[in-house]
Tab-separated table of C-alpha atoms in Angstrom:
chain	number	residue	atom	x	y	z
A	1	MET	CA	0.000	0.001	0.006
A	2	ASN	CA	2.755	2.454	0.922
A	3	ALA	CA	4.795	1.476	-2.124
A	4	HIS	CA	1.783	2.081	-4.362
A	5	ALA	CA	1.159	5.476	-2.736
A	6	SER	CA	4.765	6.569	-3.125
A	7	SER	CA	4.666	5.771	-6.863
A	8	LEU	CA	1.752	8.167	-7.475
A	9	PRO	CA	2.695	11.601	-8.847
A	10	ARG	CA	2.707	14.391	-6.283
A	11	ARG	CA	-0.295	16.656	-6.593
A	12	GLN	CA	0.818	20.158	-7.510
A	13	SER	CA	-0.087	22.981	-5.175
A	14	HIS	CA	-1.682	26.234	-6.305
A	15	LEU	CA	1.701	27.949	-5.883
A	16	ASP	CA	3.411	25.389	-8.171
A	17	VAL	CA	0.783	25.911	-10.837
A	18	TYR	CA	1.003	29.673	-10.523
A	19	LEU	CA	4.799	29.662	-10.817
A	20	ARG	CA	4.662	27.402	-13.869
A	21	VAL	CA	2.109	29.706	-15.509
A	22	LEU	CA	4.322	32.740	-14.794
A	23	SER	CA	7.455	31.032	-16.148
A	24	ALA	CA	5.605	29.951	-19.304
A	25	LEU	CA	4.281	33.479	-19.857
A	26	MET	CA	7.725	34.987	-19.320
A	27	LEU	CA	9.366	32.581	-21.789
A	28	ARG	CA	6.647	33.255	-24.345
A	29	ASP	CA	7.052	36.966	-23.750
A	30	MET	CA	10.789	36.822	-24.391
A	31	ARG	CA	10.345	34.789	-27.565
A	32	SER	CA	7.627	37.058	-28.949
A	33	ARG	CA	9.981	40.059	-29.237
A	34	PHE	CA	11.451	41.038	-32.623
A	35	GLY	CA	11.028	37.978	-34.791
A	36	GLY	CA	9.929	35.326	-32.339
A	37	THR	CA	13.368	34.191	-31.112
A	38	TYR	CA	15.372	34.696	-27.957
A	39	TRP	CA	17.870	36.688	-30.025
A	40	GLY	CA	15.114	39.219	-30.514
A	41	TYR	CA	15.002	39.712	-26.748
A	42	LEU	CA	18.656	40.759	-26.838
A	43	VAL	CA	17.698	43.569	-29.191
A	44	GLN	CA	15.656	45.174	-26.419
A	45	VAL	CA	18.508	44.747	-23.931
A	46	LEU	CA	20.967	46.289	-26.394
A	47	TRP	CA	18.718	49.200	-27.292
A	48	PRO	CA	19.810	51.456	-24.341
A	49	CYS	CA	23.396	51.179	-25.615
A	50	VAL	CA	22.315	52.156	-29.146
A	51	HIS	CA	20.256	54.985	-27.698
A	52	LEU	CA	23.209	56.214	-25.659
A	53	GLY	CA	25.518	56.039	-28.688
A	54	ILE	CA	23.171	58.073	-30.869
A	55	ILE	CA	22.811	60.880	-28.305
A	56	VAL	CA	26.524	61.042	-27.440
A	57	GLY	CA	27.385	60.986	-31.142
A	58	ALA	CA	25.024	63.890	-31.783
A	59	MET	CA	26.486	65.887	-28.890
A	60	THR	CA	30.026	65.225	-30.082
A	61	PHE	CA	29.170	66.169	-33.674
A	62	ARG	CA	27.609	69.467	-32.571
A	63	GLY	CA	30.407	70.184	-30.073
A	64	ILE	CA	28.108	70.228	-27.048
A	65	LYS	CA	29.946	69.750	-23.760
A	66	SER	CA	28.499	67.897	-20.825
A	67	PRO	CA	26.827	70.221	-18.290
A	68	MET	CA	27.620	67.729	-15.522
A	69	GLY	CA	31.243	66.623	-15.203
A	70	ASP	CA	33.565	66.088	-18.137
A	71	ASP	CA	32.112	62.892	-19.604
A	72	SER	CA	29.154	63.209	-21.990
A	73	MET	CA	28.492	59.457	-21.909
A	74	VAL	CA	27.982	59.396	-18.148
A	75	PHE	CA	25.808	62.521	-18.327
A	76	VAL	CA	23.540	61.016	-20.977
A	77	ALA	CA	23.423	57.593	-19.328
A	78	SER	CA	22.454	59.056	-15.923
A	79	GLY	CA	19.467	60.741	-17.543
A	80	ALA	CA	18.446	58.229	-20.210
A	81	LEU	CA	18.522	55.069	-18.102
A	82	PRO	CA	15.905	56.077	-15.481
A	83	ALA	CA	13.751	57.717	-18.147
A	84	LEU	CA	13.868	54.658	-20.383
A	85	ALA	CA	13.228	52.318	-17.432
A	86	PHE	CA	10.004	54.163	-16.657
A	87	GLN	CA	9.039	54.435	-20.331
A	88	TYR	CA	9.649	50.795	-21.246
A	89	ILE	CA	7.981	49.277	-18.197
A	90	SER	CA	4.895	51.510	-18.214
A	91	ARG	CA	4.414	50.810	-21.956
A	92	GLU	CA	5.425	47.142	-22.177
A	93	VAL	CA	3.216	46.090	-19.247
A	94	MET	CA	0.259	47.407	-21.242
A	95	LYS	CA	1.458	45.717	-24.461
A	96	GLY	CA	1.992	42.444	-22.611
A	97	TYR	CA	-1.601	42.468	-21.469
A	98	LEU	CA	-2.833	42.965	-25.038
A	99	VAL	CA	-0.474	40.354	-26.533
A	100	HIS	CA	-1.246	37.631	-24.015
A	101	LYS	CA	-4.959	38.373	-23.752
A	102	PRO	CA	-5.963	35.290	-25.859
A	103	LEU	CA	-4.178	33.024	-23.362
A	104	THR	CA	-6.635	34.049	-20.646
A	105	TYR	CA	-9.189	31.708	-22.181
A	106	PHE	CA	-7.239	28.900	-20.452
A	107	PRO	CA	-8.578	28.536	-16.888
A	108	GLN	CA	-5.065	28.499	-15.382
A	109	VAL	CA	-4.151	31.883	-16.864
A	110	LYS	CA	-5.606	35.028	-15.357
A	111	ARG	CA	-5.313	38.456	-16.900
A	112	PHE	CA	-3.328	39.728	-13.944
A	113	ASP	CA	-0.857	36.892	-14.473
A	114	THR	CA	0.058	38.376	-17.854
A	115	VAL	CA	0.728	41.704	-16.170
A	116	VAL	CA	2.943	40.180	-13.475
A	117	ALA	CA	4.899	38.142	-16.048
A	118	ARG	CA	5.608	41.206	-18.202
A	119	ILE	CA	6.626	43.248	-15.134
A	120	LEU	CA	9.170	40.594	-14.148
A	121	VAL	CA	10.574	40.407	-17.668
A	122	GLU	CA	10.896	44.188	-17.890
A	123	ILE	CA	12.644	44.426	-14.498
A	124	VAL	CA	15.207	41.837	-15.589
A	125	SER	CA	15.615	43.625	-18.923
A	126	SER	CA	16.173	46.966	-17.181
A	127	PHE	CA	18.951	45.668	-14.961
A	128	LEU	CA	20.572	43.796	-17.849
A	129	GLY	CA	20.512	47.034	-19.823
A	130	VAL	CA	22.139	48.941	-16.960
A	131	CYS	CA	24.896	46.334	-16.645
A	132	LEU	CA	25.515	46.357	-20.403
A	133	VAL	CA	25.675	50.155	-20.518
A	134	GLY	CA	28.155	50.071	-17.631
A	135	VAL	CA	30.375	47.647	-19.509
A	136	VAL	CA	30.241	49.795	-22.644
A	137	LEU	CA	31.139	52.923	-20.669
A	138	ILE	CA	34.146	51.152	-19.102
A	139	CYS	CA	35.279	49.959	-22.554
A	140	PHE	CA	35.239	53.589	-23.757
A	141	GLY	CA	37.252	54.778	-20.769
A	142	ALA	CA	34.377	56.318	-18.784
A	143	ASP	CA	33.717	55.715	-15.084
A	144	PRO	CA	30.096	54.578	-14.613
A	145	VAL	CA	30.371	54.176	-10.816
A	146	PRO	CA	28.431	56.970	-9.061
A	147	THR	CA	29.903	58.956	-6.199
A	148	ASP	CA	26.883	58.131	-4.028
A	149	MET	CA	25.898	54.597	-5.020
A	150	MET	CA	22.838	54.472	-2.793
A	151	MET	CA	21.465	57.715	-4.173
A	152	ALA	CA	21.748	56.555	-7.762
A	153	ILE	CA	20.335	53.087	-7.104
A	154	THR	CA	17.322	54.302	-5.113
A	155	GLY	CA	16.520	56.818	-7.863
A	156	TYR	CA	16.638	54.117	-10.514
A	157	LEU	CA	14.535	51.720	-8.451
A	158	THR	CA	11.942	54.463	-7.947
A	159	ALA	CA	11.799	54.944	-11.719
A	160	ILE	CA	11.079	51.230	-12.109
A	161	ALA	CA	8.415	51.353	-9.382
A	162	LEU	CA	6.711	54.326	-11.054
A	163	GLY	CA	6.768	52.487	-14.379
A	164	ILE	CA	5.013	49.528	-12.753
A	165	GLY	CA	2.362	51.756	-11.188
A	166	VAL	CA	1.627	53.689	-14.400
A	167	GLY	CA	1.773	50.447	-16.378
A	168	THR	CA	-1.025	48.923	-14.283
A	169	ILE	CA	-3.123	52.038	-14.895
A	170	ASN	CA	-2.497	51.676	-18.612
A	171	VAL	CA	-3.711	48.075	-18.434
A	172	GLY	CA	-6.974	49.275	-16.916
A	173	ILE	CA	-7.388	51.956	-19.588
A	174	CYS	CA	-6.521	49.549	-22.433
A	175	SER	CA	-9.065	46.999	-21.228
A	176	VAL	CA	-11.727	49.574	-22.108
A	177	PHE	CA	-10.003	51.668	-24.825
A	178	PRO	CA	-7.426	49.525	-26.714
A	179	GLY	CA	-6.427	52.535	-28.791
A	180	TRP	CA	-4.741	54.016	-25.720
A	181	ALA	CA	-1.701	51.838	-26.552
A	182	LEU	CA	-0.955	54.185	-29.454
A	183	GLY	CA	-1.924	57.374	-27.622
A	184	TYR	CA	0.415	56.569	-24.734
A	185	ILE	CA	3.390	56.553	-27.128
A	186	LEU	CA	2.836	60.275	-27.691
A	187	VAL	CA	2.554	60.843	-23.946
A	188	THR	CA	5.842	59.086	-23.144
A	189	LEU	CA	7.617	60.780	-26.054
A	190	THR	CA	6.542	64.197	-24.763
A	191	LEU	CA	7.588	63.345	-21.199
A	192	TYR	CA	10.934	62.013	-22.411
A	193	LEU	CA	11.811	65.062	-24.485
A	194	THR	CA	10.882	67.521	-21.752
A	195	SER	CA	12.191	65.683	-18.678
A	196	GLY	CA	15.832	66.777	-18.876
A	197	VAL	CA	17.603	63.800	-20.439
A	198	TYR	CA	19.620	66.067	-22.747
A	199	PHE	CA	19.949	69.037	-20.432
A	200	MET	CA	20.007	69.941	-16.741
A	201	ALA	CA	16.572	70.992	-15.610
A	202	CYS	CA	17.962	72.560	-12.413
A	203	TYR	CA	19.949	75.057	-14.509
A	204	MET	CA	16.804	76.378	-16.175
A	205	PRO	CA	15.253	79.669	-14.973
A	206	ASP	CA	13.353	79.269	-11.711
A	207	GLU	CA	10.011	79.970	-13.389
A	208	ILE	CA	10.557	77.124	-15.891
A	209	TYR	CA	12.174	74.779	-13.366
A	210	TYR	CA	9.165	75.138	-11.053
A	211	TYR	CA	6.810	73.728	-13.708
A	212	MET	CA	9.287	71.092	-14.882
A	213	LYS	CA	9.403	69.596	-11.389
A	214	TRP	CA	5.730	68.660	-11.744
A	215	ASN	CA	6.966	66.030	-14.174
A	216	PRO	CA	8.053	63.126	-11.896
A	217	ILE	CA	10.489	61.852	-14.562
A	218	THR	CA	12.423	65.118	-14.294
A	219	GLN	CA	12.879	64.651	-10.569
A	220	LEU	CA	13.814	60.977	-10.996
A	221	ILE	CA	16.540	61.903	-13.458
A	222	GLU	CA	17.893	64.534	-11.079
A	223	TRP	CA	17.724	62.041	-8.223
A	224	VAL	CA	19.995	59.659	-10.145
A	225	ARG	CA	22.311	62.493	-11.212
A	226	LEU	CA	22.716	63.579	-7.603
A	227	GLY	CA	24.403	60.235	-7.111
A	228	TYR	CA	27.037	61.285	-9.649
A	229	ASP	CA	27.370	64.956	-8.722
A	230	PRO	CA	26.007	65.912	-5.271
A	231	THR	CA	26.837	69.577	-5.955
A	232	ILE	CA	24.190	70.172	-8.629
A	233	PRO	CA	21.366	72.476	-7.364
A	234	ALA	CA	18.634	69.859	-7.869
A	235	GLN	CA	15.502	70.066	-5.701
A	236	ILE	CA	13.977	66.627	-5.159
A	237	ASP	CA	10.543	66.348	-3.576
A	238	TYR	CA	10.728	62.771	-2.320
A	239	LEU	CA	7.244	62.872	-0.827
A	240	TYR	CA	5.844	63.925	-4.199
A	241	LEU	CA	7.615	61.077	-5.997
A	242	PHE	CA	6.547	58.414	-3.506
A	243	GLY	CA	3.026	59.781	-3.758
A	244	TRP	CA	3.185	59.184	-7.503
A	245	VAL	CA	4.525	55.654	-7.027
A	246	PHE	CA	2.067	54.459	-4.386
A	247	GLY	CA	-0.833	56.464	-5.810
A	248	SER	CA	-0.421	55.057	-9.330
A	249	LEU	CA	0.008	51.531	-8.038
A	250	THR	CA	-3.093	51.801	-5.860
A	251	ILE	CA	-5.183	53.202	-8.719
A	252	GLY	CA	-3.833	50.543	-11.077
A	253	LEU	CA	-4.703	47.682	-8.724
A	254	LEU	CA	-8.174	49.107	-8.115
A	255	MET	CA	-8.685	49.345	-11.877
A	256	GLU	CA	-7.540	45.755	-12.254
A	257	ARG	CA	-10.077	44.691	-9.621
A	258	TYR	CA	-13.064	46.669	-10.814
A	259	VAL	CA	-12.377	47.437	-14.482
A	260	VAL	CA	-10.162	44.744	-15.995
A	261	ARG	CA	-11.960	41.853	-14.295
A	262	ALA	CA	-15.297	43.329	-15.332
A	263	GLN	CA	-14.231	42.812	-18.962
A	264	GLN	CA	-13.812	39.051	-18.456
């Protein structure tokens, strides 16, 4: 009797099933990028390096000096990486929900599972991108290590957290208005161009700087840059930023509970 019982397959718990669903969604997510292969996933990881090279090349061609320190690559990277982390996560979480929506017809797959899987993939992609940019900077003779490591890391993590919060809100909006996926591209492009990636917002006139600080991406960029140069006159409202992070995440989860599930 005991021998027969031990030969029976172990019944999977709900956690085992959930983890297998997440891993399957993550692998499918990685393979669905740029041509349906894992090599396509590397394109997304490499894109921050390409982005950095284009901007630095344009600054060098036009003879523009770095307004922070002597290295243009470090200046651009300290602004572009947190901005791109927010932009990619907040956008890709929404796209992941739309791409994986047909899979929710399987009883094991819930719509929120597709959101969690895409968030995990984007977090891994963000950190891989940061590591790759750091390697590239070292190869070109730049020093990517910030003066205040904790300041730079916490600023970058806050950018990721804000991207997750806004991404969950986008999922709620897209569940009702799928066309928002295109409209949000214009929103992120506007935020990116005006957030201070290519310039120092804190050196703008006080009247302009006051209104720029209402953009949380501007303050996140300056937060990271304070880790590289603590002497810049940046004014970070940490309470305002954490209000954005927790407020957007709360609204996004409420929308998932009362809007997204209502569409099922």
